[in-house]
PDB file of C-alpha atoms in Angstrom:
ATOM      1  CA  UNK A 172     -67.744-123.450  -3.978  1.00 48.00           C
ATOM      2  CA  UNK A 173     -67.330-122.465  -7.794  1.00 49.00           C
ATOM      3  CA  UNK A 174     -66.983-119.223  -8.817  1.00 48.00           C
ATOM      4  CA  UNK A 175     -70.700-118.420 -10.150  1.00 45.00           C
ATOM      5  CA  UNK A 176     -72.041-119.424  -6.981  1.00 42.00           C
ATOM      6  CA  UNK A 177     -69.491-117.637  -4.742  1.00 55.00           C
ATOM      7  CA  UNK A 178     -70.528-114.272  -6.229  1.00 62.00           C
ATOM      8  CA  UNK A 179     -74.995-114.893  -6.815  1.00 79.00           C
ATOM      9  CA  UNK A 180     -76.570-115.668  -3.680  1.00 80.00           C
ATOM     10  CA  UNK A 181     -79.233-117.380  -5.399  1.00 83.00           C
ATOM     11  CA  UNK A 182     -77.309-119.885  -7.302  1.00 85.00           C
ATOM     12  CA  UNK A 183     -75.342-120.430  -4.262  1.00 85.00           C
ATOM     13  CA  UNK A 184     -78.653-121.434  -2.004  1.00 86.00           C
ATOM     14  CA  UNK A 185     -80.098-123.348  -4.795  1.00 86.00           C
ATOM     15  CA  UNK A 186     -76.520-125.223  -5.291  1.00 88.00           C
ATOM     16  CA  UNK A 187     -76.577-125.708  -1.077  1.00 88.00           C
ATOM     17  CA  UNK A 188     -80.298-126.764  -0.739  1.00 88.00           C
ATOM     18  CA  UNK A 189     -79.747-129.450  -3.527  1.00 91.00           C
ATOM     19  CA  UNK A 190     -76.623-130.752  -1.930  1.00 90.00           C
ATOM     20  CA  UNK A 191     -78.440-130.869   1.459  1.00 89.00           C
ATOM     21  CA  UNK A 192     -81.410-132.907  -0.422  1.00 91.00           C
ATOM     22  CA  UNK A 193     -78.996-135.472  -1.750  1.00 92.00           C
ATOM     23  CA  UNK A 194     -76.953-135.722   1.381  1.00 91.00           C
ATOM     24  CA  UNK A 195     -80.341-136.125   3.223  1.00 90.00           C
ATOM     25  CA  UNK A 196     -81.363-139.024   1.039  1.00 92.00           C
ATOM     26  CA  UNK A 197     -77.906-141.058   1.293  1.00 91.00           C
ATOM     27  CA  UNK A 198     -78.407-140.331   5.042  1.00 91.00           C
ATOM     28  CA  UNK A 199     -81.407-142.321   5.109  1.00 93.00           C
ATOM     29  CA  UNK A 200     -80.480-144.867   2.826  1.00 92.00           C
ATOM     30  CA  UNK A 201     -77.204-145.677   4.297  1.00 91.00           C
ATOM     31  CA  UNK A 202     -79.139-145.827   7.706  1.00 91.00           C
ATOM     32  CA  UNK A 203     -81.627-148.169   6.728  1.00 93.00           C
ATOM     33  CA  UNK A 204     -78.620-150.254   5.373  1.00 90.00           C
ATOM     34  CA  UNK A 205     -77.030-150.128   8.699  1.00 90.00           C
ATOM     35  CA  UNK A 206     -80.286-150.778  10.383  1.00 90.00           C
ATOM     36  CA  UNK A 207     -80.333-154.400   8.062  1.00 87.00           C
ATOM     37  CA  UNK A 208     -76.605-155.233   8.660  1.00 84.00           C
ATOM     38  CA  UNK A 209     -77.661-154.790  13.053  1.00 85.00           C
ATOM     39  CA  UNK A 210     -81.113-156.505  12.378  1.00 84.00           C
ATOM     40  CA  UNK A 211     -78.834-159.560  10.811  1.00 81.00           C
ATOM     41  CA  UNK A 212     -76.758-159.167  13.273  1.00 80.00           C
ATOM     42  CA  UNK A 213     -79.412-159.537  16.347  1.00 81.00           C
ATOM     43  CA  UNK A 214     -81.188-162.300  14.117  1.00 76.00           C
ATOM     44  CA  UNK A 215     -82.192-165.697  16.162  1.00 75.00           C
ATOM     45  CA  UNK A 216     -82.315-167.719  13.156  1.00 71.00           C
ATOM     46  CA  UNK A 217     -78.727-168.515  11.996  1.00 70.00           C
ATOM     47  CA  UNK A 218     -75.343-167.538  13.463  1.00 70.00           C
ATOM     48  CA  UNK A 219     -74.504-164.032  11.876  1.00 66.00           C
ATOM     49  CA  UNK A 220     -71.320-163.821   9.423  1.00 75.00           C
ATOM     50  CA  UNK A 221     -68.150-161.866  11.100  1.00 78.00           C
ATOM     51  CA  UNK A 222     -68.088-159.186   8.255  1.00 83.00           C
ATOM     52  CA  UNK A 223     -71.907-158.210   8.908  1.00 82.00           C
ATOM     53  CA  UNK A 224     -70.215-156.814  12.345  1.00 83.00           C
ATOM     54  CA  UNK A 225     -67.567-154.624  10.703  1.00 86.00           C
ATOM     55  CA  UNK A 226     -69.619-153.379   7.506  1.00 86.00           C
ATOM     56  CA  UNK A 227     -72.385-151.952  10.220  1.00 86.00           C
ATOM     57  CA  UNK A 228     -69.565-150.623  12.162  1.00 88.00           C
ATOM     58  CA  UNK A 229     -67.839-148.320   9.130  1.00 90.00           C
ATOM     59  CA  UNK A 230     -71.404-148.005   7.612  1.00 89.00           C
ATOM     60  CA  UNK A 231     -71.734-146.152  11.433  1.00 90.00           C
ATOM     61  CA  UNK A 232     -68.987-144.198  10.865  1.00 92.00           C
ATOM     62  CA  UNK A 233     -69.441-143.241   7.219  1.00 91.00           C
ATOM     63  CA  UNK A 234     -73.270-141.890   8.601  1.00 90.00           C
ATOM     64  CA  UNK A 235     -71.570-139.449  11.057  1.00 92.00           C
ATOM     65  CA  UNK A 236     -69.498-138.339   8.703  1.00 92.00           C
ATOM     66  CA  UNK A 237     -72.577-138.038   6.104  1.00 90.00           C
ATOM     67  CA  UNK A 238     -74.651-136.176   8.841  1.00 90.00           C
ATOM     68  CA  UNK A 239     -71.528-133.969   9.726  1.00 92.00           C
ATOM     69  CA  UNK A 240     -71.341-133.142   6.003  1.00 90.00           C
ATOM     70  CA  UNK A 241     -75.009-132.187   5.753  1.00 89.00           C
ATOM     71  CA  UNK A 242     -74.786-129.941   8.940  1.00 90.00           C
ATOM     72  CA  UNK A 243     -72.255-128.043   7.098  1.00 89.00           C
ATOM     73  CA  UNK A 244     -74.177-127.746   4.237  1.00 88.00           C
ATOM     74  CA  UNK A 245     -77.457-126.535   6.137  1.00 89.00           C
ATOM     75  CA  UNK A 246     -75.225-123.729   7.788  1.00 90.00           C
ATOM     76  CA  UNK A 247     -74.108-123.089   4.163  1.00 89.00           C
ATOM     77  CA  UNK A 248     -77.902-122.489   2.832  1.00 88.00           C
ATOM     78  CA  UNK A 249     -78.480-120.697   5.755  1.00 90.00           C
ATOM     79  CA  UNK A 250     -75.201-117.891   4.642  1.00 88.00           C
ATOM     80  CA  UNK A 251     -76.333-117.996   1.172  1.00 86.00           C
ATOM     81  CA  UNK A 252     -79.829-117.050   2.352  1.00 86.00           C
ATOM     82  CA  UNK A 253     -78.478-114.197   4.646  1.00 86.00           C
ATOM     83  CA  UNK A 254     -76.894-113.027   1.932  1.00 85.00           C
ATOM     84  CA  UNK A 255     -79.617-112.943  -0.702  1.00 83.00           C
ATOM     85  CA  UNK A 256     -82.095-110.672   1.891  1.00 84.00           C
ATOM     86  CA  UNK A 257     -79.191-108.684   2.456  1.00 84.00           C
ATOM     87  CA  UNK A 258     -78.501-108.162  -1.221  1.00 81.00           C
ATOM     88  CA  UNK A 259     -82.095-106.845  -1.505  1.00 78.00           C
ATOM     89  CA  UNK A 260     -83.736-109.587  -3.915  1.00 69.00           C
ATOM     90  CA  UNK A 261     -86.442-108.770  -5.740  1.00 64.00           C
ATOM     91  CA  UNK A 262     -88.287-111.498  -7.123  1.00 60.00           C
ATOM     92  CA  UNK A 263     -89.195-111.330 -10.728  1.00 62.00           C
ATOM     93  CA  UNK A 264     -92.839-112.265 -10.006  1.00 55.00           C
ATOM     94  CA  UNK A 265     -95.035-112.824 -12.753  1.00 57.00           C
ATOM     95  CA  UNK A 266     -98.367-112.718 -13.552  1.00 59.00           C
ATOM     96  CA  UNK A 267     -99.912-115.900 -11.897  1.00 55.00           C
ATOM     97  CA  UNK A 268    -104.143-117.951 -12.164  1.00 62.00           C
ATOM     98  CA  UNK A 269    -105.231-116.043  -8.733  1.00 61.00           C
ATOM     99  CA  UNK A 270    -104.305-112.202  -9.953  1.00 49.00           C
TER     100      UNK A 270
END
């Protein structure tokens, strides 16, 4: 965690919720690439290569450790939130169309 984001709660949820949103996309991308590589795999037409076996099976292993990763940074949003209601935020509201 760098330094600005260790001491402002709101830098530090903003930094953690745009992690998470990143992490979230690779997640799905990287499952709908494993999804292909078993779908190949399964395939009736043709006889599947050897590799397509071991890229879906570390592509497996690289999405637990992606979801792992993303757990941790939920939990981290979810401090860095704590801490923001505890340090008493007050929004800067300003004056919006509906007042």
């Amino acid at each position: 965690m760098s330094g600005v984001a260790k001491w402002d709660p709101t830098s530090c949820l903003a930094h953690k919720l745009e992690t998470q949103r990143a992490m979230q996309r690779q997640l799905a991308a990287l499952a709908l690439f494993v999804g292909a590589c078993v779908a190949w795999r399964i395939a009736p037409v043709h006889e599947p290569e050897p590799i397509v076996v071991i890229v879906a099976g570390i592509g497996s292993l690289l999405l637990l450790g992606e979801g792992i990763a993303a757990r941790h940074q939920r939990d981290g949003a979810i401090d860095c939130a704590d801490d923001l209601i505890l340090s008493g935020f007050l929004g800067q509201a300003g004056s919006t169309p509906i007042d």
